[in-house]
Coordinates of C-alpha atoms and ligand atoms in Angstrom, one line a residue:
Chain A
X208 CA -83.6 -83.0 134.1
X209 CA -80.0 -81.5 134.4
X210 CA -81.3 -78.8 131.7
X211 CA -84.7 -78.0 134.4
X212 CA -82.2 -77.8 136.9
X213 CA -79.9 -75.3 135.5
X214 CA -83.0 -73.6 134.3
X215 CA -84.1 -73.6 138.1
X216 CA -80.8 -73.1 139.7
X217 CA -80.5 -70.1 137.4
X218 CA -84.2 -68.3 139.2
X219 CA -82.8 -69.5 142.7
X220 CA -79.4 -67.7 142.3
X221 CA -79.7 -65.1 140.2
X222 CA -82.3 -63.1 141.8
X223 CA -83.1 -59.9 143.8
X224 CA -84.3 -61.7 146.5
X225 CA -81.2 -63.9 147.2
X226 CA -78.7 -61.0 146.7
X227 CA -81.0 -59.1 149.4
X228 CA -80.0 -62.0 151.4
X229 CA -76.2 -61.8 150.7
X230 CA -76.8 -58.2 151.5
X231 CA -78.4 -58.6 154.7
X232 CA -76.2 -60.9 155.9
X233 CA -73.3 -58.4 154.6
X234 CA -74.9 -55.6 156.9
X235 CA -75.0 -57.8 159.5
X236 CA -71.3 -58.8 159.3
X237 CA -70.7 -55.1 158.9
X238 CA -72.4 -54.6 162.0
X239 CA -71.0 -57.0 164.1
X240 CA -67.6 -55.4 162.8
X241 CA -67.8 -52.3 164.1
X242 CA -69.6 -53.2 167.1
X243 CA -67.4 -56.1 168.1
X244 CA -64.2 -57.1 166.1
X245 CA -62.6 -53.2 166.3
X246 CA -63.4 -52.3 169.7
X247 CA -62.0 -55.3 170.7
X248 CA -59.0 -55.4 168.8
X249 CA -58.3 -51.9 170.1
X250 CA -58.5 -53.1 173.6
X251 CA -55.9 -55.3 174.6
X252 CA -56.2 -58.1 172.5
X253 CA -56.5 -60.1 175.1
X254 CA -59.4 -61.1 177.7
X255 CA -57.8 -61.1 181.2
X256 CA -59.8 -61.7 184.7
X257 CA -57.3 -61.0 187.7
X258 CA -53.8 -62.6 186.7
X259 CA -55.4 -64.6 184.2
X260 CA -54.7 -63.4 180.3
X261 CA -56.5 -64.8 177.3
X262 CA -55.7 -64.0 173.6
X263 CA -58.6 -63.2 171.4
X264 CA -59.4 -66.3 168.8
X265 CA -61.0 -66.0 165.5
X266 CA -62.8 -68.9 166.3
X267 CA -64.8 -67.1 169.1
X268 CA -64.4 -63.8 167.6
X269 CA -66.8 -64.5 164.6
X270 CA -70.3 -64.2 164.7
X271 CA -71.2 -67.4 165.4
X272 CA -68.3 -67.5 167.9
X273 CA -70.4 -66.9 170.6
X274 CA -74.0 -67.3 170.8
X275 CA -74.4 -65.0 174.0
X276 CA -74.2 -62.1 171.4
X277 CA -77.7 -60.2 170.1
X278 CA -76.0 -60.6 167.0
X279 CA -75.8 -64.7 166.9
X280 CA -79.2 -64.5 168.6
X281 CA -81.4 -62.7 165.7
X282 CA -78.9 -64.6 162.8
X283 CA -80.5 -68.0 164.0
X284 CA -84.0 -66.5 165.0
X285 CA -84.0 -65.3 161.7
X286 CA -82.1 -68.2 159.9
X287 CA -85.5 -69.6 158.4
X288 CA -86.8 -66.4 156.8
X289 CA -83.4 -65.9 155.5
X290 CA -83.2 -69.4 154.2
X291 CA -86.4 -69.2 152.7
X292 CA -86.4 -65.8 151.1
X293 CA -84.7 -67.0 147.8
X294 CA -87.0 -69.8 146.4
X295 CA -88.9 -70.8 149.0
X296 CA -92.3 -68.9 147.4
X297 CA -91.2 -69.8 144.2
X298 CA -93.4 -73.2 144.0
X299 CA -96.7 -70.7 145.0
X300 CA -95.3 -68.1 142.8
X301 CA -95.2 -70.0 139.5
X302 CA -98.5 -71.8 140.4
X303 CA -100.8 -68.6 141.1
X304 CA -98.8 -66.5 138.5
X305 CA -99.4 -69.2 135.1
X306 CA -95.5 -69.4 135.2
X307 CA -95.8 -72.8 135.7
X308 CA -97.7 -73.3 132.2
X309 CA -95.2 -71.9 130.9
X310 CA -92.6 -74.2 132.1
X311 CA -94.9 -77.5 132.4
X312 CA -95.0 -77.0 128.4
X313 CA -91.4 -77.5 128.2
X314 CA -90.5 -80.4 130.7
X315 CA -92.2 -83.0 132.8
X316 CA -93.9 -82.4 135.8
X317 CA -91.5 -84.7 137.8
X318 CA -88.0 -82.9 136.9
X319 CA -89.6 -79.6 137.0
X320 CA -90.4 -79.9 140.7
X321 CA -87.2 -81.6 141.5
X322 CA -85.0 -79.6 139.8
X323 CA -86.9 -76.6 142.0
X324 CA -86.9 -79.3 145.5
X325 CA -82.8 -79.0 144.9
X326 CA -82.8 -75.1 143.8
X327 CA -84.7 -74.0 146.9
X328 CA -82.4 -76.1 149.4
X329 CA -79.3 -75.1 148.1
X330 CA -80.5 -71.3 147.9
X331 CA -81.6 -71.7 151.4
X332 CA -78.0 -73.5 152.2
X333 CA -76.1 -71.1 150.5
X334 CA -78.0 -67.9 151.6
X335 CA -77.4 -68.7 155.1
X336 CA -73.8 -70.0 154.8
X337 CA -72.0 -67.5 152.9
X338 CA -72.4 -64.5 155.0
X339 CA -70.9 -66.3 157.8
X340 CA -68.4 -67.6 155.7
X341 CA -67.5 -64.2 154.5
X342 CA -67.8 -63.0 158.7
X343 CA -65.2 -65.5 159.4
X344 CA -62.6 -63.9 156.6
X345 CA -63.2 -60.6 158.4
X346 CA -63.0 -62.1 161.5
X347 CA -59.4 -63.3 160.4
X348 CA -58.3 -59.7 159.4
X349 CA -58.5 -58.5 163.1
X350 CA -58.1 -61.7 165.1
X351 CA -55.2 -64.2 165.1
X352 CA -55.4 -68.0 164.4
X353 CA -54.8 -69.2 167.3
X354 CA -54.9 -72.9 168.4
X355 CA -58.1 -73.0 171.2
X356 CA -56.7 -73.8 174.7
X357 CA -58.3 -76.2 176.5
X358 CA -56.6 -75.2 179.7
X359 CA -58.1 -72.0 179.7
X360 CA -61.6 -71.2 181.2
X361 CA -62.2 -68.7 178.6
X362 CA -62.6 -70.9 175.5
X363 CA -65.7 -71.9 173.8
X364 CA -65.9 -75.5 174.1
X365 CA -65.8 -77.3 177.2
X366 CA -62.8 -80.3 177.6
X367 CA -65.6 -82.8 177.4
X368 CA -67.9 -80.7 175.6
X369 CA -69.3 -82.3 172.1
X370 CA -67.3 -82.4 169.5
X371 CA -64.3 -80.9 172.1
X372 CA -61.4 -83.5 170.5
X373 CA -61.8 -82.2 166.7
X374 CA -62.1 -78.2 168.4
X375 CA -59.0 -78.3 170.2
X376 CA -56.9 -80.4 167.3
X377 CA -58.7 -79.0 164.2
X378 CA -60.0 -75.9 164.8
X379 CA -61.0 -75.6 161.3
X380 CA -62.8 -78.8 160.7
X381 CA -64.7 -77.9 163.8
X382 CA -66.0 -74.5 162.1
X383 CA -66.1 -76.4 158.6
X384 CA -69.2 -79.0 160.5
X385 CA -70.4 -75.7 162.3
X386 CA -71.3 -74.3 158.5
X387 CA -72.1 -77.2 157.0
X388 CA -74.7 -77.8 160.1
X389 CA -76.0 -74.2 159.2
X390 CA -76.3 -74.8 155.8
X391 CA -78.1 -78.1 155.6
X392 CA -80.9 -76.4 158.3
X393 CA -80.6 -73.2 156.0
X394 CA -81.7 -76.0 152.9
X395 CA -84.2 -77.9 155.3
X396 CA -86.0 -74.0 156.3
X397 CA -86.0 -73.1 152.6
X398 CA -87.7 -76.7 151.3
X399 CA -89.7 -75.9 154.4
X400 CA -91.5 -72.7 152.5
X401 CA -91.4 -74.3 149.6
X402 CA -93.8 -77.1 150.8
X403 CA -95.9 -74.5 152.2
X404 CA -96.1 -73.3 148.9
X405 CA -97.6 -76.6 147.7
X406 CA -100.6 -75.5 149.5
X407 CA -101.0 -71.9 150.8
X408 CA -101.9 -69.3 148.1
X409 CA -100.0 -66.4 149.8
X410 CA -96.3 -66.6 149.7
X411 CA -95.8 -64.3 152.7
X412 CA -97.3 -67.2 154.7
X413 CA -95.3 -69.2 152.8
X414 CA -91.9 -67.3 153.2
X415 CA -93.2 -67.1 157.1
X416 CA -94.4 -70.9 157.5
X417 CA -90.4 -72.0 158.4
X418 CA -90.5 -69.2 161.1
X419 CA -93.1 -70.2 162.5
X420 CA -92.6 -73.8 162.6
X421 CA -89.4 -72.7 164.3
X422 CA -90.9 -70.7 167.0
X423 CA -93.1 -73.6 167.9
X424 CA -90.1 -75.6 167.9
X425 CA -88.3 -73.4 170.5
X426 CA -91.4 -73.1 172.7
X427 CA -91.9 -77.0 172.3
X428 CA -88.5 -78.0 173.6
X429 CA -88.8 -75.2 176.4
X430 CA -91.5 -76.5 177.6
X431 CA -90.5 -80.0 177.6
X432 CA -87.0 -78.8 179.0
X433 CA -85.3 -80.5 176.0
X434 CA -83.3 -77.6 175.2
X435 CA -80.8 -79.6 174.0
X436 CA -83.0 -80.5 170.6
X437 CA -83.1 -76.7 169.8
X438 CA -81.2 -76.6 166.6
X439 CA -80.4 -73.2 167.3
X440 CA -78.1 -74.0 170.0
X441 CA -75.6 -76.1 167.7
X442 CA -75.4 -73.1 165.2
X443 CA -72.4 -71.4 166.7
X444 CA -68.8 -72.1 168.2
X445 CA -69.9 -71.7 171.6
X446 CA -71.8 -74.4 173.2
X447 CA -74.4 -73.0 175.2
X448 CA -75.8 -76.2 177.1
X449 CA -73.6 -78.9 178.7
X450 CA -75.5 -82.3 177.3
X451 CA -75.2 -81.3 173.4
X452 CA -75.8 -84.1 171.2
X453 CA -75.8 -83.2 167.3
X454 CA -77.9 -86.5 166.7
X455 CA -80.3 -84.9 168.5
X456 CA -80.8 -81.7 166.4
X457 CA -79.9 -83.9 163.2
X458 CA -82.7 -86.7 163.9
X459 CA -85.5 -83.0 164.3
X460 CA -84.1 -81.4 161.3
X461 CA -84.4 -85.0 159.8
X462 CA -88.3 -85.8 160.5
X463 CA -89.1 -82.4 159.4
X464 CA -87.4 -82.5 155.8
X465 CA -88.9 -86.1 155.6
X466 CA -92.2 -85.1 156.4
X467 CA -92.0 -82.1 154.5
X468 CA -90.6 -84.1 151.3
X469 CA -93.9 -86.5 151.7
X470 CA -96.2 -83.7 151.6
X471 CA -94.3 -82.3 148.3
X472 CA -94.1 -85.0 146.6
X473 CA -97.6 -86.0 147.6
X474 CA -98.6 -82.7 145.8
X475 CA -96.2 -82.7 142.7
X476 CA -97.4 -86.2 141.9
X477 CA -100.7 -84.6 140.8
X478 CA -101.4 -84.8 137.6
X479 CA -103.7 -82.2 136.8
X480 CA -102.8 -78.4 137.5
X481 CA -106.2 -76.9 138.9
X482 CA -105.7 -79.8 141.7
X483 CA -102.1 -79.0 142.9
Chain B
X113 CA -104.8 -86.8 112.5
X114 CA -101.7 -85.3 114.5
X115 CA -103.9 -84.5 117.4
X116 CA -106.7 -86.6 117.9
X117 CA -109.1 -86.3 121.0
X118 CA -111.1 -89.0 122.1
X119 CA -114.2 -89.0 123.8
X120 CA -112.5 -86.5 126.4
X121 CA -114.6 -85.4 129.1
X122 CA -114.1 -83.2 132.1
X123 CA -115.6 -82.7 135.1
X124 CA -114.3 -80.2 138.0
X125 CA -116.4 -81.3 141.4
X126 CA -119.1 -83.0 139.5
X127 CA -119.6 -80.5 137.6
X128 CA -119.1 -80.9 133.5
X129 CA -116.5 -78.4 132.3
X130 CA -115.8 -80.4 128.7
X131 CA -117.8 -82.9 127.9
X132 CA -117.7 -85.7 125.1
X133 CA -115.5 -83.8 123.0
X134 CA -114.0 -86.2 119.7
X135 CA -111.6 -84.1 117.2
X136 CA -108.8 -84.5 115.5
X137 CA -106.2 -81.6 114.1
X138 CA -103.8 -81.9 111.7
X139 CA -100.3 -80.4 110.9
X140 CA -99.9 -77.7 108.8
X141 CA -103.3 -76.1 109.5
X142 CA -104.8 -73.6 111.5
X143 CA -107.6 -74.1 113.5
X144 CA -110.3 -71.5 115.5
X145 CA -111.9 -71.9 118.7
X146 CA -115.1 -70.3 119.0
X147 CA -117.6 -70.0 122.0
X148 CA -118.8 -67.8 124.9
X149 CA -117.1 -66.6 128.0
X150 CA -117.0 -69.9 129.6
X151 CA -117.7 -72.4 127.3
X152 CA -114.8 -74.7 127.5
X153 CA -111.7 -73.0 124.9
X154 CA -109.3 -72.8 127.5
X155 CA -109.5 -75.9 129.3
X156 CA -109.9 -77.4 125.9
X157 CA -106.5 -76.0 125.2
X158 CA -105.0 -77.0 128.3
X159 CA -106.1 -80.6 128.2
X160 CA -104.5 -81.0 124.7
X161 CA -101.1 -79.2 126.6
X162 CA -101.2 -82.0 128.8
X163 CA -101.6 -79.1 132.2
X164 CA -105.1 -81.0 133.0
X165 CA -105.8 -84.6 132.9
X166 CA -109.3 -85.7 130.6
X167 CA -111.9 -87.6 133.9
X168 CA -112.6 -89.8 130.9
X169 CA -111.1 -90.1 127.7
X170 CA -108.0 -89.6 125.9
X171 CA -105.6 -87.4 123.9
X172 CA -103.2 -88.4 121.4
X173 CA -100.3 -86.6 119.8
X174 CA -98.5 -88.1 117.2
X175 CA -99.8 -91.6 118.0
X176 CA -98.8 -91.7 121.6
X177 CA -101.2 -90.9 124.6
X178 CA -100.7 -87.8 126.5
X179 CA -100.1 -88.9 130.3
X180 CA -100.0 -92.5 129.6
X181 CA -97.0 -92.8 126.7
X182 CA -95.7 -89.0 127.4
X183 CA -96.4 -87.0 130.3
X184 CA -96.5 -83.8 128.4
X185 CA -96.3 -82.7 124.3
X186 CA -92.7 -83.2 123.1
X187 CA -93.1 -79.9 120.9
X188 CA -95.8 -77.5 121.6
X189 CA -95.8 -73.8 122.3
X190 CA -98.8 -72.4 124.6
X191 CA -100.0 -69.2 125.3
X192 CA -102.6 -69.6 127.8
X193 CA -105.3 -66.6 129.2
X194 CA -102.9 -63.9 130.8
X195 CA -99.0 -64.9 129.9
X196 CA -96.5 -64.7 133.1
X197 CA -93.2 -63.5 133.1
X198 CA -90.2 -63.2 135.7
X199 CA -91.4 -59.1 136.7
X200 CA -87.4 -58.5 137.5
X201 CA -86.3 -59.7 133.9
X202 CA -86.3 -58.1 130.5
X203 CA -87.7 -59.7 127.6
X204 CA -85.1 -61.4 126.2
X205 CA -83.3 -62.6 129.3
X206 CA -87.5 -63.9 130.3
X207 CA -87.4 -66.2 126.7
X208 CA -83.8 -67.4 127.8
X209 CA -84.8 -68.4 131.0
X210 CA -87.6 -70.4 129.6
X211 CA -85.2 -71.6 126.3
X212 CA -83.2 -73.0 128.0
X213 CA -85.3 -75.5 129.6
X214 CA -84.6 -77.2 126.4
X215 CA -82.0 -75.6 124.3
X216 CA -84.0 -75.7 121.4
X217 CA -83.6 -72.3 120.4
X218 CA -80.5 -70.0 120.7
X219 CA -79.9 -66.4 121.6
X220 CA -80.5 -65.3 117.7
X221 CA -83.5 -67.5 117.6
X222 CA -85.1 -65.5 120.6
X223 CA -84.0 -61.9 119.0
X224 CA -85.6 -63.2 116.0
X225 CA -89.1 -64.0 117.1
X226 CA -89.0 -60.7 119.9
X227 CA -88.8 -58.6 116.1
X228 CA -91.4 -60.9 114.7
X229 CA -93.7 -60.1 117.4
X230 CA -93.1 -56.3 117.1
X231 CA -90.9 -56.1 120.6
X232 CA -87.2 -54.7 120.7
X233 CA -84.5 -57.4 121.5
X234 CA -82.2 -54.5 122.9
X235 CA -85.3 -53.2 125.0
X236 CA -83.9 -52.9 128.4
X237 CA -86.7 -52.4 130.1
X238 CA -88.1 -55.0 132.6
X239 CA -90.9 -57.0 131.8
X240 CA -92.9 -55.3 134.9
X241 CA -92.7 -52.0 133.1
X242 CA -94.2 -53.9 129.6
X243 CA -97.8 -52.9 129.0
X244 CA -100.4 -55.0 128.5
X245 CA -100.0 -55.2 124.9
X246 CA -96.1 -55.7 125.0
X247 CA -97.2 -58.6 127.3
X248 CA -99.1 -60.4 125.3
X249 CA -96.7 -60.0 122.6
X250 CA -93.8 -61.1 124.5
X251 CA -96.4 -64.5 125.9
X252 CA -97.0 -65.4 121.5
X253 CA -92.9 -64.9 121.2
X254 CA -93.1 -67.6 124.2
X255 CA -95.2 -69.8 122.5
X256 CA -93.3 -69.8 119.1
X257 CA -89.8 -69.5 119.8
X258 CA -88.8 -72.9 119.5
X259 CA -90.6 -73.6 116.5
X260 CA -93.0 -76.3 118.1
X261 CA -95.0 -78.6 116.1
X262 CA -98.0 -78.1 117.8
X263 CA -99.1 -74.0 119.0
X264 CA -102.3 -73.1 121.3
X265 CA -103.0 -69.4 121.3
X266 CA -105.8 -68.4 123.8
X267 CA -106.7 -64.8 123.4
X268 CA -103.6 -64.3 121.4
X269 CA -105.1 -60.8 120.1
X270 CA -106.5 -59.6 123.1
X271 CA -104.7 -56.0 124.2
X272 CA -103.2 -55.8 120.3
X273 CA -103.7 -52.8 118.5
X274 CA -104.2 -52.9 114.8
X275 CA -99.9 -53.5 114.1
X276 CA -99.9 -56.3 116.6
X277 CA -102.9 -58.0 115.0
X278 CA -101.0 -57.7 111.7
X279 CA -98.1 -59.2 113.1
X280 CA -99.9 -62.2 114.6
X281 CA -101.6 -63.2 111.2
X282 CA -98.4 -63.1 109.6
X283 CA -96.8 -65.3 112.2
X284 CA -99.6 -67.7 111.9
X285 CA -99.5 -67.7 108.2
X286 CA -95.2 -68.7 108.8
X287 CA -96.1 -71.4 111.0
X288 CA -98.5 -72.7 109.3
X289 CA -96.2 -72.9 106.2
X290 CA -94.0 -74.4 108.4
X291 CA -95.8 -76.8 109.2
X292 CA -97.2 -76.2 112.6
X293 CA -100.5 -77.2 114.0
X294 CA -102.4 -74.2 115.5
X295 CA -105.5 -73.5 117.2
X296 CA -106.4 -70.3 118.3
X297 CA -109.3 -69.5 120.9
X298 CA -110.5 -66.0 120.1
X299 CA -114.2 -64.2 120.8
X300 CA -113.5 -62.2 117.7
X301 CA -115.6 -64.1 115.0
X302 CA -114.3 -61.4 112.3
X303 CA -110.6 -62.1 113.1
X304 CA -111.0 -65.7 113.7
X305 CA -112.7 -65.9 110.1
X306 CA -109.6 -64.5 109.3
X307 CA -106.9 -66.7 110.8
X308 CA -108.1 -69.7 110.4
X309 CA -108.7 -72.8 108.0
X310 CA -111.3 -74.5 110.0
X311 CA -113.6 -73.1 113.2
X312 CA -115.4 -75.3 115.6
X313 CA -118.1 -73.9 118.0
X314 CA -118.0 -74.5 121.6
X315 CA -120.6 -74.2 124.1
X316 CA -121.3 -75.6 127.8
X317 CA -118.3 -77.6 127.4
X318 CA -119.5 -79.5 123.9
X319 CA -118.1 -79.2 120.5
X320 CA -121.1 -77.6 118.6
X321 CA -120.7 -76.9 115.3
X322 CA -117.3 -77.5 112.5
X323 CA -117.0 -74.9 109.6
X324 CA -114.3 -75.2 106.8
X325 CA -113.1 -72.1 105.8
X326 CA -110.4 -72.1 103.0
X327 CA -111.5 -73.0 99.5
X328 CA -109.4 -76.1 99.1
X329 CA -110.0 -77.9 101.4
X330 CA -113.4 -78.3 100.8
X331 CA -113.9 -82.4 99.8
X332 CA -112.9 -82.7 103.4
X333 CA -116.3 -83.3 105.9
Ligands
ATP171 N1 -109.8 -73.4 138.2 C1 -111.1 -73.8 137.9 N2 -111.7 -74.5 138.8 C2 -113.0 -74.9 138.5 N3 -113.7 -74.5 137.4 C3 -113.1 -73.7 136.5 C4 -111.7 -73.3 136.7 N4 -111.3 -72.5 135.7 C5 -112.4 -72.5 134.9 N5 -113.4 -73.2 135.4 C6 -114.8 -73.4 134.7 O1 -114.6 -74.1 133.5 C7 -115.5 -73.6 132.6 C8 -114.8 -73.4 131.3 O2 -113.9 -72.3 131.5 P1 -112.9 -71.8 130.3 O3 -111.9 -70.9 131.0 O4 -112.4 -72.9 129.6 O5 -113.8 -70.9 129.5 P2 -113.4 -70.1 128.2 O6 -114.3 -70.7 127.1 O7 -112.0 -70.1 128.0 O8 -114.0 -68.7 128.5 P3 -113.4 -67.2 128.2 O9 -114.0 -66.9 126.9 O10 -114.0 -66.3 129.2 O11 -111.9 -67.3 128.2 C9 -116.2 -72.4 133.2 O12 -117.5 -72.8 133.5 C10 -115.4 -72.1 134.4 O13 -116.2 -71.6 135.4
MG172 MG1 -110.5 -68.6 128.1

């Protein structure tokens, strides 16, 4: 298993498709950059209305900062392509290629598809996270660490907003769950795809079966006005909605992987390769 | 008998694809698979490689069941109809990829068998950009790299031209010195004559016919 694995983590990583990702998401930060960070900086540095001054923060400043920007708006619509560019086709792949033969020669059935369940996600994990990691290091190049103000109307989180006592004390740690919340949906989008692939034939349905599973998501939640299950508003800094409660997003993103893991497993158990 | 098969049937939606099929193989030989487009060599092949499950019967290797006592051949090397490759890798880095799902056989190993099969270990080139031939030679380094006991070739000189051929008989006649069990599916009664100790006929699924080839081995039925 922990030879599979390495074997596995090897495809995920070292790949075209997941340095496209790094690279989109490094055009993106890029983007942002010279859209955002510069022109700002070259302002005053500071966001004022009437008397009232504000310094800028890097903790608002980055791209997921602020989810009122186009920027943070197409990184989380397009979160579960990018999540699932990596692996996520790679269980259709090996199947309708023969690749799998090759590898089901070598290694048991079982550790080859878990040692590709735990490649995908943390692709998918990673893929999403880094880039915003890496925006955050630019972000501190032009912005100043400043502590968040809870007096001031300007600042991303409201006093009694979720998660407002950690903000305001430890900035940090607050940007630390942000990423980590980013990355396990990045890994739940990417084993998404790659239970797609279990069944569908075609891995662009396959790399598009998280997106759309997303969309009806959104659309889902709209309608029922339960905007306040859409994981894409606990992505960023910024809390868009006043009654956010993580359990909420977490419980969704939960039932999915679950569901998602049941139909995998239900189709790796399968013996016989001209059945699954 | 190394490989023994026992009553092994199989049916895909009701319909027979092998059917009754009792044989046993033994180490250190080489063994031909003969039959008609669709008579059964390659899912004969992939039954004993463990990749399909017998509806009825069973397959031992080595005295233990296949899918029962072992879910798949602790040593076996397969080349299967068209061989598949990582498109974005070379042809080395492709066999160390696959190596190292078991660390059986080192970097010299693999530079050893690409020359064996006639491929350059220095050859830069993706495998995408292999042709057809360079393919199917890199899918027979695949399937002996790691010096398996037991190898299934399907096809394994389809696309060769008259070097590659050359090179495969020679590797069969190493393995087989080696010790290795082979069996080789091929349409090319000529060539198979040629590889092998033993043939048996295939057709509709069914074992056919069993012909001894080499001299002595004859007392054997
Ligand atoms: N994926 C599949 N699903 C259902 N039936 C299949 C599948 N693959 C092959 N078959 C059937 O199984 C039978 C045996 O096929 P097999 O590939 O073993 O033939 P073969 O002897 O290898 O032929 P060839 O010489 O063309 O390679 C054929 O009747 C074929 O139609
Ligand atoms: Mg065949």
């Amino acid at each position: 298993m922990r030879k599979i694995l390495k074997t596995e983590l090897h495809r995920a990583f070292c790949c075209r498709a997941f340095f496209v990702i790094l690279g989109l998401g490094m055009v993106f930060v890029i983007w942002h950059t010279v859209q955002y960070k510069i022109p700002y900086t070259r302002s005053l540095g500071v966001m004022s209305h009437g008397e009232e001054v504000y310094p800028h923060n890097v903790y608002q400043e980055c791209i997921l900062g602020n989810s009122m920007s186009v920027h943070a708006y197409i990184y989380s619509m397009c979160l579960p392509v990018l999540a699932a560019l990596p692996f996520g086709a790679s269980a259709c792949q090996d199947r309708q290629s023969g690749y799998r033969d090759q590898i089901l020669s070598r290694t048991a059935r079982s550790a080859y598809y878990r040692a590709k369940w735990i490649a995908a996600f943390l692709s998918g994990a990673a893929g999403v996270v880094l880039p915003m990691i890496w925006d955050f290091l630019v972000t501190l190049w032009f912005f100043p660490v400043l502590s968040p103000d809870s007096m001031s109307r300007w600042d991303s989180v409201g006093v009694d907003g979720m998660m407002a006592g950690i903000y305001y004390h430890m900035p940090m740690l607050y940007m630390l769950a942000k990423w980590l919340f980013l990355a396990l949906f990045g890994g739940i989008f990417a084993v998404l795809s790659l239970t797609a692939g279990m069944f569908a034939k075609n891995s662009v349905v396959v790399l598009l079966t998280p997106v759309l599973i997303q969309l009806l998501y959104q659309s889902a939640t709209s309608f029922l006005n339960a905007r306040n299950w859409q994981f894409v508003a606990y992505y960023t800094v910024y809390q868009p909605l006043f009654s956010m409660r993580l359990w909420k997003p977490l419980l969704a993103g939960g039932v999915l992987l679950a569901a998602s893991l049941l139909l995998y497993v239900w189709r790796a158990r399968e013996k016989d390769v001209l059945k699954a | 008998m190394y490989v023994e098969l026992n009553d092994v049937s199989k049916q895909i939606r009701r319909s027979p694809i092998l059917s009754h099929i009792s044989v046993g193989f033994e180490k250190g030989r080489v063994y031909g698979l003969k039959g008609k487009n669709g008579s059964g060599k390659t899912m004969l092949l992939r039954v004993i490689a463990g990749l399909i499950l017998p509806s009825s019967g069973q397959v031992r290797i080595g005295g233990k069941i296949l899918g029962k006592d072992m879910s798949f051949p602790e040593s076996i090397g397969v080349l299967i109809e068209n061989p598949s490759f990582i498109g974005g890798e070379t042809g080395l880095s492709n066999l160390s990829i696959l190596a190292s799902i078991q660390g059986k056989a080192g970097k010299k190993d693999l530079e050893e068998t690409l020359e064996r099969v006639g491929l350059d270990p220095s050859d830069k080139r993706t495998y995408r950009k292999y042709s057809l031939g360079m393919k199917q030679r890199l899918g027979i380094a695949a399937a002996i790299m790691e010096k398996p006991d037991i190898i299934l070739l399907d096809e394994p000189i389809n696309a060769l031209d008259d070097k590659g051929v050359e090179a495969v008989r020679a590797i069969l006649a190493e393995e087989k010195a080696r010790g290795a069990l082979i069996i080789v599916a091929c349409h090319d009664e000529a060539e198979l004559r040629l590889l092998s100790d033993e043939i048996f006929y295939m057709q509709d699924g069914e074992l056919t016919g069993h012909e001894i080839l080499d001299k002595d081995r004859e007392d054997e039925p």
